[in-house]
Tab-separated table of N, CA and C and ligand atoms in Angstrom:
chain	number	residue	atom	x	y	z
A	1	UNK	N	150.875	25.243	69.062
A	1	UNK	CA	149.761	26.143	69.354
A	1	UNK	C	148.848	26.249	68.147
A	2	UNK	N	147.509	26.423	68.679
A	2	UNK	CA	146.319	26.319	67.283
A	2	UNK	C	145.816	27.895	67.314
A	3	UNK	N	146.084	28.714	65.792
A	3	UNK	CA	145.160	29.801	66.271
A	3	UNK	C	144.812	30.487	65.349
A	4	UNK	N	144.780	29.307	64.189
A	4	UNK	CA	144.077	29.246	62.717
A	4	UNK	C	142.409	29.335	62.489
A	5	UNK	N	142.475	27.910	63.134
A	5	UNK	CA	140.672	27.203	62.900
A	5	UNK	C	140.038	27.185	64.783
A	6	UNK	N	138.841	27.263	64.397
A	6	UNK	CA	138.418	26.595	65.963
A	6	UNK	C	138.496	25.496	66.024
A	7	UNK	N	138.874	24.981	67.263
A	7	UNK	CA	139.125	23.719	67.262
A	7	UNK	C	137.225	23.143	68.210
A	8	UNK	N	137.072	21.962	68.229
A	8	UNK	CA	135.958	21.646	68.449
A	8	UNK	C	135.963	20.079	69.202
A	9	UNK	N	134.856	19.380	69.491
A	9	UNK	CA	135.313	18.752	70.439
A	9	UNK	C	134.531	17.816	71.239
A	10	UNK	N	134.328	16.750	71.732
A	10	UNK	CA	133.441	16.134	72.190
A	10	UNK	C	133.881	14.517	73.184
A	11	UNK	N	132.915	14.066	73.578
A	11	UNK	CA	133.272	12.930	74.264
A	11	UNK	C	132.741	11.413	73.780
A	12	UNK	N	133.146	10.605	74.013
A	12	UNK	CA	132.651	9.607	73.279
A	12	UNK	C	131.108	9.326	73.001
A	13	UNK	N	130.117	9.535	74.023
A	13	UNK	CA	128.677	9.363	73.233
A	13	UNK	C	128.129	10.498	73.168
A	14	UNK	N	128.723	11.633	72.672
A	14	UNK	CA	128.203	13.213	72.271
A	14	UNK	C	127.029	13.435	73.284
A	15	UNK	N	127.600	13.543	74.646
A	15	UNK	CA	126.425	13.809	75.503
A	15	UNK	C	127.129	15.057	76.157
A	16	UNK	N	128.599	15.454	75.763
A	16	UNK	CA	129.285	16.890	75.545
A	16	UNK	C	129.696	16.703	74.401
A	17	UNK	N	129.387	18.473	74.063
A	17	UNK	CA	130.540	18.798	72.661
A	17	UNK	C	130.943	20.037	73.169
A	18	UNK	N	131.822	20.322	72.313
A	18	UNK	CA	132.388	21.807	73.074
A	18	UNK	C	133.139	22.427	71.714
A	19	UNK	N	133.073	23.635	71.588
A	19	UNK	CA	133.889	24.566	71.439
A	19	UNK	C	135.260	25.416	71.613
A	20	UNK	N	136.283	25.880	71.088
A	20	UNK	CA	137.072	26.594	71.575
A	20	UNK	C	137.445	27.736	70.508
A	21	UNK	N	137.060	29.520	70.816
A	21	UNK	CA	137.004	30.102	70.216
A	21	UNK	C	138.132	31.214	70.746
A	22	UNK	N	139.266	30.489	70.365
A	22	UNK	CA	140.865	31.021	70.507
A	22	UNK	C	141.368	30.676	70.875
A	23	UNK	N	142.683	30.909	70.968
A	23	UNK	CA	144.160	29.747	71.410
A	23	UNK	C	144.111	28.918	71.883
A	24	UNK	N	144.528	28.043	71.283
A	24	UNK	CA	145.374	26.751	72.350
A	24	UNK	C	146.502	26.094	72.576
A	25	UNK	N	147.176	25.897	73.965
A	25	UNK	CA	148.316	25.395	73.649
A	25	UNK	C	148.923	24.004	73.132
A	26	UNK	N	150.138	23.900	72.824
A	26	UNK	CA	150.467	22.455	72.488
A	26	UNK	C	150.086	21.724	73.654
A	27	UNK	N	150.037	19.989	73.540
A	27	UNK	CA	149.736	18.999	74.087
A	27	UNK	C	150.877	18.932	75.502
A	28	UNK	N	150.354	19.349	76.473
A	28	UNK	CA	151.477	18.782	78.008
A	28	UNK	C	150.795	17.655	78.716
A	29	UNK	N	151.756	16.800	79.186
A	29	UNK	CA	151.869	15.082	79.519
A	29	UNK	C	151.844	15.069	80.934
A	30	UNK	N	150.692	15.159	81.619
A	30	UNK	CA	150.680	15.208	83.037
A	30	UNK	C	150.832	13.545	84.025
A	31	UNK	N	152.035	13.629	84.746
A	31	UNK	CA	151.882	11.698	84.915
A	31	UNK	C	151.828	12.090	86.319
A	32	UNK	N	150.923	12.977	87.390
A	32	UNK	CA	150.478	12.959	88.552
A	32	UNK	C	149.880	11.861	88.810
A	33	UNK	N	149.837	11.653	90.405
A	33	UNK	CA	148.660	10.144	90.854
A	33	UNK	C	147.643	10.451	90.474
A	34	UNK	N	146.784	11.861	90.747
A	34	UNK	CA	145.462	12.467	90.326
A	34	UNK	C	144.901	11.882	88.706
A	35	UNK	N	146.323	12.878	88.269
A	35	UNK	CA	145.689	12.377	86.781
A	35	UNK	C	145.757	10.626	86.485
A	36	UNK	N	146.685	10.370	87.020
A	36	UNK	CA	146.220	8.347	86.527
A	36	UNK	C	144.880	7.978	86.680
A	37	UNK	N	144.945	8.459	88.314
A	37	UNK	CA	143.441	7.659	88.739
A	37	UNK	C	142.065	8.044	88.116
A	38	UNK	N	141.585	9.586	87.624
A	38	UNK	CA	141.035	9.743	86.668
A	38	UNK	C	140.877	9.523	85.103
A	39	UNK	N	142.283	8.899	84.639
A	39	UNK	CA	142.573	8.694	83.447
A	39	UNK	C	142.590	7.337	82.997
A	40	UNK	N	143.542	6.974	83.874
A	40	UNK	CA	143.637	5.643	83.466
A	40	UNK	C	144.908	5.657	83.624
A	41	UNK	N	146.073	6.271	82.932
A	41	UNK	CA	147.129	6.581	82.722
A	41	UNK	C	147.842	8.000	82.394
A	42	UNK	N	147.860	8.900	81.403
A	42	UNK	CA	148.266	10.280	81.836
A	42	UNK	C	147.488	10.770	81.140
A	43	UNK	N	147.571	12.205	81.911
A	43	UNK	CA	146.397	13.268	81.195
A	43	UNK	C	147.093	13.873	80.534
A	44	UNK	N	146.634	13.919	78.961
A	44	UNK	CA	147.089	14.837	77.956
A	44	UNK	C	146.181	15.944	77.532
A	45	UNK	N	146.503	17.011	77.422
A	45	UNK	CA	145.906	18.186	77.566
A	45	UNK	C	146.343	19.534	77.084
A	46	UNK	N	145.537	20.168	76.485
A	46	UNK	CA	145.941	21.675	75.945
A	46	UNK	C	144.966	22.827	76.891
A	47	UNK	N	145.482	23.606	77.102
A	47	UNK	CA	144.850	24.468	77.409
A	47	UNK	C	144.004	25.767	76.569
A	48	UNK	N	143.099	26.574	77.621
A	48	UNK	CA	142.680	27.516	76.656
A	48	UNK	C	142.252	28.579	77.510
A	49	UNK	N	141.900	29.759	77.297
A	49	UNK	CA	141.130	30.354	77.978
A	49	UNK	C	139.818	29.843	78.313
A	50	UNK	N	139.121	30.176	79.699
A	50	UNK	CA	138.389	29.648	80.286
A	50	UNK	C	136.949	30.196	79.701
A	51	UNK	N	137.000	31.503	78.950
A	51	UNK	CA	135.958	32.331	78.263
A	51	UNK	C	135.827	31.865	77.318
A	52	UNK	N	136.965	31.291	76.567
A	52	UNK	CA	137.016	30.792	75.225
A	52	UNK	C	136.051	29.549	75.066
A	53	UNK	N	136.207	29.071	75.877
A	53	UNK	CA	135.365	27.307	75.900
A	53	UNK	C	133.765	27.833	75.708
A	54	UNK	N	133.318	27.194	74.740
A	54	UNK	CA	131.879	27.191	75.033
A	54	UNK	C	131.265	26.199	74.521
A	55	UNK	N	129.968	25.578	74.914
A	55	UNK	CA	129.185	24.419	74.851
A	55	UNK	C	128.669	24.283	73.816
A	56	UNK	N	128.230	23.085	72.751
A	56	UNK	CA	126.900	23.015	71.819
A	56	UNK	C	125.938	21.846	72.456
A	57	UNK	N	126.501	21.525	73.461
A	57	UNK	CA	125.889	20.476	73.877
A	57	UNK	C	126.689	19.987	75.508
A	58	UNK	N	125.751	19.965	76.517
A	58	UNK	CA	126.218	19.720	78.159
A	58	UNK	C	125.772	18.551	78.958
A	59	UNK	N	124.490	18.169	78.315
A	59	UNK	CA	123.918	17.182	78.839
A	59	UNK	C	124.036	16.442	80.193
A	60	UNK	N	125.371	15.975	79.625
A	60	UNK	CA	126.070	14.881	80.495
A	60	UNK	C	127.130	15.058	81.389
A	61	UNK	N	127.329	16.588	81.411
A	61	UNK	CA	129.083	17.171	81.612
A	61	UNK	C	129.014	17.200	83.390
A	62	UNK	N	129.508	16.120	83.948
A	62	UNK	CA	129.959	16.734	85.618
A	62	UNK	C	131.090	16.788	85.898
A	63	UNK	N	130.888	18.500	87.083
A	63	UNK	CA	132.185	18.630	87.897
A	63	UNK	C	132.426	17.925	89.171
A	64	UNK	N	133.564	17.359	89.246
A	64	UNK	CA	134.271	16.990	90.304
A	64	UNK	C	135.147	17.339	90.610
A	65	UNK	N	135.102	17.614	91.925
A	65	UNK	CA	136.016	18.237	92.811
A	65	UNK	C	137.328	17.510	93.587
A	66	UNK	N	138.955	17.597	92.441
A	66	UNK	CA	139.453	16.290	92.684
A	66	UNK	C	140.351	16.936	93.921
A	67	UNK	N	140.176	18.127	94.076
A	67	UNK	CA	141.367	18.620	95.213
A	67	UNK	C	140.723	19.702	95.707
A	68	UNK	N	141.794	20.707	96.376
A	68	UNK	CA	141.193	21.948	97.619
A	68	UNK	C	141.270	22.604	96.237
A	69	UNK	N	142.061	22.772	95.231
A	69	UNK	CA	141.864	23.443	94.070
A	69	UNK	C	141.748	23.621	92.913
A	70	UNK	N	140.994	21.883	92.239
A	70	UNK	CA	140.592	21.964	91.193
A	70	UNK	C	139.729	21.192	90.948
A	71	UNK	N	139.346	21.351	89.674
A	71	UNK	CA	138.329	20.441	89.243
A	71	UNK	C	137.964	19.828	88.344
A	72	UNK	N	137.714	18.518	87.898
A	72	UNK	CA	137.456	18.323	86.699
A	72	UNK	C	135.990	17.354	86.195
A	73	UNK	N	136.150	17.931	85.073
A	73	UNK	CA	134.841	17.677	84.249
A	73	UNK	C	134.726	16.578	82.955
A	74	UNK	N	133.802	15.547	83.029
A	74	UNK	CA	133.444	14.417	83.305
A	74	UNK	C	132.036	14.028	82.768
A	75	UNK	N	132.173	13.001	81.387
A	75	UNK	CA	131.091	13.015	80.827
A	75	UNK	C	130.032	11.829	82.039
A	76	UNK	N	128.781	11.971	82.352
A	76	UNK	CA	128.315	11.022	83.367
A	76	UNK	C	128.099	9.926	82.391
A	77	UNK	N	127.543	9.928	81.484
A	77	UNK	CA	127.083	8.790	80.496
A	77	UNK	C	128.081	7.396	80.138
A	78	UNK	N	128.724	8.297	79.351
A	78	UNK	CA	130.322	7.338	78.551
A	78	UNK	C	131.313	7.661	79.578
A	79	UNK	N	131.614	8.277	80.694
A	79	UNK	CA	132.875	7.871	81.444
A	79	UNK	C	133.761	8.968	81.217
A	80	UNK	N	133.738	9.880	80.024
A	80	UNK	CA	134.976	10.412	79.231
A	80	UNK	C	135.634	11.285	79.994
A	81	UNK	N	137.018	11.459	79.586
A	81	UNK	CA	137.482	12.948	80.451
A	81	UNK	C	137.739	14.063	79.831
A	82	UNK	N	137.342	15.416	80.330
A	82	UNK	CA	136.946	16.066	79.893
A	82	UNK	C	137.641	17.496	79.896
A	83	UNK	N	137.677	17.413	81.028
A	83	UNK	CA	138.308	19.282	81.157
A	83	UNK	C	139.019	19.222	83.277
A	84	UNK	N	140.120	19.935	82.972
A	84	UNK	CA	140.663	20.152	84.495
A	84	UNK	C	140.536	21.602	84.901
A	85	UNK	N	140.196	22.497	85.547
A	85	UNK	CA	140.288	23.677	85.929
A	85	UNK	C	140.809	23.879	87.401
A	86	UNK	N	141.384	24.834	88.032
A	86	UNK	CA	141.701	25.557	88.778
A	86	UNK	C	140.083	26.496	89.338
A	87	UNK	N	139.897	26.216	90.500
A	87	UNK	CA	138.787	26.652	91.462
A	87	UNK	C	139.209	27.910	90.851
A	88	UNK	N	138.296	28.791	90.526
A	88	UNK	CA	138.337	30.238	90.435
A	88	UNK	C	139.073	30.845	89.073
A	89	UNK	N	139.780	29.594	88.706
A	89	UNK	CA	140.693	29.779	87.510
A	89	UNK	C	140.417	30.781	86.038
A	90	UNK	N	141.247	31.142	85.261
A	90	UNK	CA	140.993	31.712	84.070
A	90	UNK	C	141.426	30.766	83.054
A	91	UNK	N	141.951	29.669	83.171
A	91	UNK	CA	142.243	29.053	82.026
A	91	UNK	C	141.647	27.100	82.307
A	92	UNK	N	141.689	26.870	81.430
A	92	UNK	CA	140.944	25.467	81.256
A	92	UNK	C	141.379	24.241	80.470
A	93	UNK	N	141.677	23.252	81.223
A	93	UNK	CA	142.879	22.175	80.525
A	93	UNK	C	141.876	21.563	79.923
A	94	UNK	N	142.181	20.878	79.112
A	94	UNK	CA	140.851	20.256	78.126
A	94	UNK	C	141.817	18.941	77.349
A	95	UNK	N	141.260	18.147	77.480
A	95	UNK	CA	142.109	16.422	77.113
A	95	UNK	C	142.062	16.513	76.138
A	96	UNK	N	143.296	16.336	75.616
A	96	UNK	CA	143.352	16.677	73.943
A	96	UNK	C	142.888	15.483	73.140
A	97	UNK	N	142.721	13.911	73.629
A	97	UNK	CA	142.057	12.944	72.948
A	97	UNK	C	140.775	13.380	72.105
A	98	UNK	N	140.251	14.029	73.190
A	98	UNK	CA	138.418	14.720	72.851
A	98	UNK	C	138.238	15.847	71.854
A	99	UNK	N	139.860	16.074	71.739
A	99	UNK	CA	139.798	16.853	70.466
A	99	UNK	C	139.004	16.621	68.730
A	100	UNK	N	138.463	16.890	68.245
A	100	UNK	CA	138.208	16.400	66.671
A	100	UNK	C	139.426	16.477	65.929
A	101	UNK	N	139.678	15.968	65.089
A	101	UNK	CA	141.038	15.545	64.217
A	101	UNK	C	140.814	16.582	62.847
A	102	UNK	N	141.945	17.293	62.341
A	102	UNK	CA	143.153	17.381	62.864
A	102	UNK	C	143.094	17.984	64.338
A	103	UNK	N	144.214	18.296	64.878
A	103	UNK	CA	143.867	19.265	65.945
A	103	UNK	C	144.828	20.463	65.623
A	104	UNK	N	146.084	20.115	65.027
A	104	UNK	CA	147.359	21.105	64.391
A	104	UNK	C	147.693	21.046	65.685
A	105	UNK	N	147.756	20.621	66.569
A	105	UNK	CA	148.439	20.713	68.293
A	105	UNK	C	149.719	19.766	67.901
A	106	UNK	N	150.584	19.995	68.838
A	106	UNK	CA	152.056	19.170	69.220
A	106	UNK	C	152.182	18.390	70.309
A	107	UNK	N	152.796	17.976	70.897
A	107	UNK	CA	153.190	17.240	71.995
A	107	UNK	C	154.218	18.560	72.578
A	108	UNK	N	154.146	18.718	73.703
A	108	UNK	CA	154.792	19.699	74.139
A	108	UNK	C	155.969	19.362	75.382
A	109	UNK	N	155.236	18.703	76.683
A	109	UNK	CA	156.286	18.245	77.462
A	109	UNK	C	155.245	17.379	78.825
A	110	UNK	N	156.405	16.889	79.623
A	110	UNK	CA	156.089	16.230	80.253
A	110	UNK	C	155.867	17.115	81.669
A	111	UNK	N	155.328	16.734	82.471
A	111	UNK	CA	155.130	17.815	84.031
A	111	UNK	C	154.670	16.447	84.897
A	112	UNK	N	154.772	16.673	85.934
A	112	UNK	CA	154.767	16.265	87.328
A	112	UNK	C	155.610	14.613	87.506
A	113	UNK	N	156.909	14.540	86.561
A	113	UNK	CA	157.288	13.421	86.467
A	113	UNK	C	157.489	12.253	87.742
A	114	UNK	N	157.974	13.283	88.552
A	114	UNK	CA	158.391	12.799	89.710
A	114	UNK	C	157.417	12.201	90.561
A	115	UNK	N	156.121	12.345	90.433
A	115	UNK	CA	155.043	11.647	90.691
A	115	UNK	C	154.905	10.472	89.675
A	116	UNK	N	155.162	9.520	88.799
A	116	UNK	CA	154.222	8.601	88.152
A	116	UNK	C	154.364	7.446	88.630
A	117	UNK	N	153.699	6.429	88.116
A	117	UNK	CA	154.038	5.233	88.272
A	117	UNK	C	155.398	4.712	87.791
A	118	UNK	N	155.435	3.806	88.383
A	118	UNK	CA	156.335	2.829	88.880
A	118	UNK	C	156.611	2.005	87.290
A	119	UNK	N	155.551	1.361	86.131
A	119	UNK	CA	155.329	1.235	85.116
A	119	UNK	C	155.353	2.222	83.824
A	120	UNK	N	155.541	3.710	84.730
A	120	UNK	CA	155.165	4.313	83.648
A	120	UNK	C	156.671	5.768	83.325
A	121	UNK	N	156.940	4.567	81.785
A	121	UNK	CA	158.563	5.012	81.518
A	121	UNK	C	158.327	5.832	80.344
A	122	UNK	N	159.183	6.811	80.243
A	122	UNK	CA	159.322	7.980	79.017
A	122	UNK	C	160.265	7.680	78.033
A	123	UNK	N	159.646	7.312	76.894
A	123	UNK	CA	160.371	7.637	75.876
A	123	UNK	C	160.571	8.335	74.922
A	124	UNK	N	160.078	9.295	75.053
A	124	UNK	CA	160.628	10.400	74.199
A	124	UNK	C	161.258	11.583	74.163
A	125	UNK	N	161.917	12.786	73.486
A	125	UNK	CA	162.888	13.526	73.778
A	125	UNK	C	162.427	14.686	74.376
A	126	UNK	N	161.288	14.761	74.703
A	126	UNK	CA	160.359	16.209	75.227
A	126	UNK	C	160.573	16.982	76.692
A	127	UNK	N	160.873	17.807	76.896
A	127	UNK	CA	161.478	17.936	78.008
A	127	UNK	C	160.660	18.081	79.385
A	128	UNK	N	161.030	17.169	80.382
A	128	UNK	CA	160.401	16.731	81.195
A	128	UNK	C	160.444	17.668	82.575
A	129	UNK	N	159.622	17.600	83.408
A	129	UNK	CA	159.353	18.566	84.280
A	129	UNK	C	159.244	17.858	85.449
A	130	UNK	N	159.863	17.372	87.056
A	130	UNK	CA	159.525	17.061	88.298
A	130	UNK	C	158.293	17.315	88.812
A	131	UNK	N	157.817	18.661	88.259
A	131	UNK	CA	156.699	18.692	89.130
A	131	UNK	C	155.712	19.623	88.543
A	132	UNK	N	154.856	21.186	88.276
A	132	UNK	CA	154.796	21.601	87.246
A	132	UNK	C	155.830	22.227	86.459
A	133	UNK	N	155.335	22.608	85.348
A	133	UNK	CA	156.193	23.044	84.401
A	133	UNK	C	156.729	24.750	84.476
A	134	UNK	N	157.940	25.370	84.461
A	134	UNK	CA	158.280	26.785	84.494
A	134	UNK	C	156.660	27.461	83.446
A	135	UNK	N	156.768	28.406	83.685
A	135	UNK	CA	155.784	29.548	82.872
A	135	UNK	C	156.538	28.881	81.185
A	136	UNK	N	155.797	29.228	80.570
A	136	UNK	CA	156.205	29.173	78.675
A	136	UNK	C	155.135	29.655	78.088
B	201	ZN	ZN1	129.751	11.005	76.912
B	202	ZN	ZN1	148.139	15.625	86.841
């Protein structure tokens, strides 16, 4: 968890940057079909409060609507990924790649295992989740 510095943030051709002005959690390893097909491979992600997030720059930022209840956000320019939310939600997953370095974040755990690919094997000791993860 980060709740030192703001952490800050952007997508590959700075057509978003973003802000985060309070907590965030460690890094969780989402290997859903959703997240592949938007990703490429898994969505890694910290969360934050949804108030907390704020813009220096939007330009390029679209929402898509990947289910009946969420959504995610999507640089149009460079492709990048960006942010997952919950329709109506208070909190806001945000891809920790797009983070600026350091980030002081961890690797935290794995969630929706039981969904991934067929190619796509775990090796490491983090504790893994079938489907989402209990409250923490
Ligand atoms: Zn971009
Ligand atoms: Zn997912």
């Amino acid at each position: 968890m980060q709740t030192g510095k703001m952490l800050t943030g952007g997508c590959l051709c700075g057509g978003v940057r973003y802000r985060v002005k309070g907590e965030m959690s460690d890094v969780s390893l989402c290997h859903c079909s959703q997240c592949a097909r938007t990703t490429g491979h898994v969505f890694a992600s910290a969360d934050c409060a949804a108030d907390a997030l704020a813009f220096e720059e939007s330009r390029t930022l679209r929402w898509y609507r990947s289910s009946q209840k969420a959504e995610r956000g999507f640089c149009a320019e460079c492709g990048g990924n960006l942010f997952w939310r919950k329709i109506g939600g208070d909190v806001v997953e945000v891809t920790a790649g797009t983070l600026d370095r350091p980030t002081g974040l961890r690797l935290k755990h794995h969630i929706h295992c039981a969904s991934r690919s067929d190619y796509d094997e775990i090796h490491d000791h983090l504790p893994q989740h079938a489907a989402e993860a209990e409250a923490d």
